[in-house]
Short mmCIF file of C-alpha atoms in Angstrom, two decimals:
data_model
loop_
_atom_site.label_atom_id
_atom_site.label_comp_id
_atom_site.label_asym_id
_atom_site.label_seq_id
_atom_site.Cartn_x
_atom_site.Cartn_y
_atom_site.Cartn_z
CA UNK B 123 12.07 -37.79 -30.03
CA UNK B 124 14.58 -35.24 -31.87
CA UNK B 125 13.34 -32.98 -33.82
CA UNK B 126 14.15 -29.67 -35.86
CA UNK B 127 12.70 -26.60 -35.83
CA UNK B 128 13.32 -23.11 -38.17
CA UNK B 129 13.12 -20.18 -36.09
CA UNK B 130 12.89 -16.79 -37.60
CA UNK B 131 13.97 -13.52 -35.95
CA UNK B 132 15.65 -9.85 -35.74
CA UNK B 133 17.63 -10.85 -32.72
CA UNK B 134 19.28 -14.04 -32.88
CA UNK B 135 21.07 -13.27 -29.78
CA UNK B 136 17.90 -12.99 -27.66
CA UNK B 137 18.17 -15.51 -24.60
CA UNK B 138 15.22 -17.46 -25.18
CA UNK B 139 16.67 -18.32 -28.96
CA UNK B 140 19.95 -18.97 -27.43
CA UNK B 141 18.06 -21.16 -24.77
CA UNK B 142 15.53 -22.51 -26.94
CA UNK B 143 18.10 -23.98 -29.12
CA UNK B 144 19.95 -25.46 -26.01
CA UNK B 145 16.86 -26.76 -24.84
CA UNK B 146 17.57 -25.36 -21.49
CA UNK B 147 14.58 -24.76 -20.31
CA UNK B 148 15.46 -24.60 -16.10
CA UNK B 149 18.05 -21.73 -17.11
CA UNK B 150 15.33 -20.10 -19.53
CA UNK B 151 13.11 -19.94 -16.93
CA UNK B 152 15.61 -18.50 -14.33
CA UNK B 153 16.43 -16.20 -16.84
CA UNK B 154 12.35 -15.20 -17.60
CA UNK B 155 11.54 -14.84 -13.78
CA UNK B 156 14.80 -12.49 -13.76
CA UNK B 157 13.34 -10.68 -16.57
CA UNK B 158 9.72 -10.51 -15.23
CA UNK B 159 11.08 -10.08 -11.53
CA UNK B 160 13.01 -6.52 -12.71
CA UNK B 161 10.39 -5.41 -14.91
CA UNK B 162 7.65 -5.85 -12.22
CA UNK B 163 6.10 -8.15 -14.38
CA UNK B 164 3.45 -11.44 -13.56
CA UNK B 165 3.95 -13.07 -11.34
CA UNK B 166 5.48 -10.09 -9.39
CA UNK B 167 2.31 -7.79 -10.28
CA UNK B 168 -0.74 -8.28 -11.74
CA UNK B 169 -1.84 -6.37 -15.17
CA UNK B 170 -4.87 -4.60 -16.14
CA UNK B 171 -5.36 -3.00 -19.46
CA UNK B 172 -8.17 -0.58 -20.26
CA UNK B 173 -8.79 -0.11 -23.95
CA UNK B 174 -10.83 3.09 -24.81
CA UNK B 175 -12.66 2.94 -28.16
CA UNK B 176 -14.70 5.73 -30.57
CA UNK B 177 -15.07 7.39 -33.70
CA UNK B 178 -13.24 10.29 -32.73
CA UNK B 179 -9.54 9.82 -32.35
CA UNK B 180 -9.05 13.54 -30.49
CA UNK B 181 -11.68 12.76 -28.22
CA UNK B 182 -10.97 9.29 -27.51
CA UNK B 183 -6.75 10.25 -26.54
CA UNK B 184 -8.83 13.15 -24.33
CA UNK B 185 -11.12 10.59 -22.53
CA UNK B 186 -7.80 8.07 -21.90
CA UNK B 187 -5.62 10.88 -20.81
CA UNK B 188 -8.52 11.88 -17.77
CA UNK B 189 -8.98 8.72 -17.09
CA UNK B 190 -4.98 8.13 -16.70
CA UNK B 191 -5.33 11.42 -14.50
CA UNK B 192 -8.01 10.30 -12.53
CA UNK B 193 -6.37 7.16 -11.79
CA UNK B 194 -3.64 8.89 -10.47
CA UNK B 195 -5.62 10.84 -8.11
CA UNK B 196 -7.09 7.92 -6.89
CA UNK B 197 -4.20 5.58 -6.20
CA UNK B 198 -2.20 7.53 -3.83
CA UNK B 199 0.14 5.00 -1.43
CA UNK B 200 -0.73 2.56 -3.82
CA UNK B 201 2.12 0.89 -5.50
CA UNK B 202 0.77 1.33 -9.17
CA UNK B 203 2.81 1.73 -12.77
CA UNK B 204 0.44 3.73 -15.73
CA UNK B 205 1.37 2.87 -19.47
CA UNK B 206 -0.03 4.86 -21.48
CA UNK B 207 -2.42 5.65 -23.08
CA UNK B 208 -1.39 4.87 -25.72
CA UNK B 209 -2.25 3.64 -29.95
CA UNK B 210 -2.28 -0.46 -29.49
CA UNK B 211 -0.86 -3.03 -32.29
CA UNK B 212 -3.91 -2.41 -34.39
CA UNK B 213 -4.93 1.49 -33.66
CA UNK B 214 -8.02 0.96 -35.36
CA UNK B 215 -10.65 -1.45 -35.89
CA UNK B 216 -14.53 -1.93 -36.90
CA UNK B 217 -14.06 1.96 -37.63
CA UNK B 218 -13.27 2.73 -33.83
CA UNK B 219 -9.94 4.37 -32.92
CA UNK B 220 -8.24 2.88 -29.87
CA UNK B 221 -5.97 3.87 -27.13
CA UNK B 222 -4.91 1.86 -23.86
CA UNK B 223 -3.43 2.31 -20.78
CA UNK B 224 -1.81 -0.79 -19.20
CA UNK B 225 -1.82 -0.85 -15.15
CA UNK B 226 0.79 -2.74 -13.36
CA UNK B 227 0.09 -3.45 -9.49
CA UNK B 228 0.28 -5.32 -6.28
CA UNK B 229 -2.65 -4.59 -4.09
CA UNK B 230 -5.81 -6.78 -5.80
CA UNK B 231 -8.28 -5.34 -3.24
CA UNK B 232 -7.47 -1.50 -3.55
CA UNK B 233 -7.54 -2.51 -7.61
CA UNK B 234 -10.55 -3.90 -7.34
CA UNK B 235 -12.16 -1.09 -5.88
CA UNK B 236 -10.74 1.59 -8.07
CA UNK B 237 -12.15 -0.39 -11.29
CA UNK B 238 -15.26 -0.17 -9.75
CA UNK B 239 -15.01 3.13 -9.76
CA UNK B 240 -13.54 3.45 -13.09
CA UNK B 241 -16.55 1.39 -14.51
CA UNK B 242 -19.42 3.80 -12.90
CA UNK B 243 -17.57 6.26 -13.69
CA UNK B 244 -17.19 5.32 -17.62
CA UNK B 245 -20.06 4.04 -17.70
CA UNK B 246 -22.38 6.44 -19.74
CA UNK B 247 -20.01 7.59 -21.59
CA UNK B 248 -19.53 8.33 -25.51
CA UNK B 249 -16.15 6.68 -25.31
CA UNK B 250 -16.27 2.36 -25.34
CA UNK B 251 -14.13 1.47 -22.21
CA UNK B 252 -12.92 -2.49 -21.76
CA UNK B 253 -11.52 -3.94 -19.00
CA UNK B 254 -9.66 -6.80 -18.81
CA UNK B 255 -7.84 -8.27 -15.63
CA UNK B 256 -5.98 -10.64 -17.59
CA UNK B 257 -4.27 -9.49 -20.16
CA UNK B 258 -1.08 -11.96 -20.27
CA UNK B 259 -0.81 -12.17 -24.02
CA UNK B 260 -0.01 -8.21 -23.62
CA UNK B 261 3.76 -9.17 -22.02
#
């Protein structure tokens, strides 16, 4: 069945417009693993994002940035890409500011064990810390 469909957007020359409208959908995906392949993306890496959360913007940026420094300490000879911290889509919410640091990597094992730290280590602190190991809506 044919359809139509009314796409909005600021960049009508983005390839998966251009191959949405085409309905190519083999070179869109060529295309997307190209994308995801340079940008060390899923299902080259795997994400984690760690979203720190408190009534005190200052001390909440403070609390990110160590952890961001301790994470570097920790991961030596482990491939590993930091982003961030930094102010998500919606910087604040039920009165908490929030900052997060994105973590792209290979190794699930040596991840595994330095969120274990991570979550002893945050783990009586002032500062709310989330975890999440799947954060795919984030790409």
């Amino acid at each position: 069945m044919i359809g139509r469909a009314i796409i909005q957007t600021y960049n009508i020359d983005a390839y998966a417009i251009n191959l949405a409208a085409k309905q190519d959908y083999s070179a869109f995906f060529k295309r997307e693993m190209q994308y995801r392949h340079e940008c060390m993306y899923p299902p080259y890496s795997f994400l984690v994002k760690i979203m720190f959360m408190g009534t005190n913007k200052d001390r909440v940026l403070a609390f990110a940035e160590s952890i961001r420094r301790h994470i570097l300490n920790e991961s030596q000879g482990m491939w590993l890409e930091i982003l961030g911290p930094v102010e998500p889509y919606i910087p604040k919410r039920f009165n908490k500011y929030r900052y997060r640091i994105m973590l792209k990597y290979k190794d699930k094992v040596a991840m595994q064990e330095l969120l274990q730290n991570l979550r002893e280590l945050t783990r009586n602190e002032p500062i709310d810390v989330h975890f999440d190991t799947s954060p795919y809506n984030e790409i």
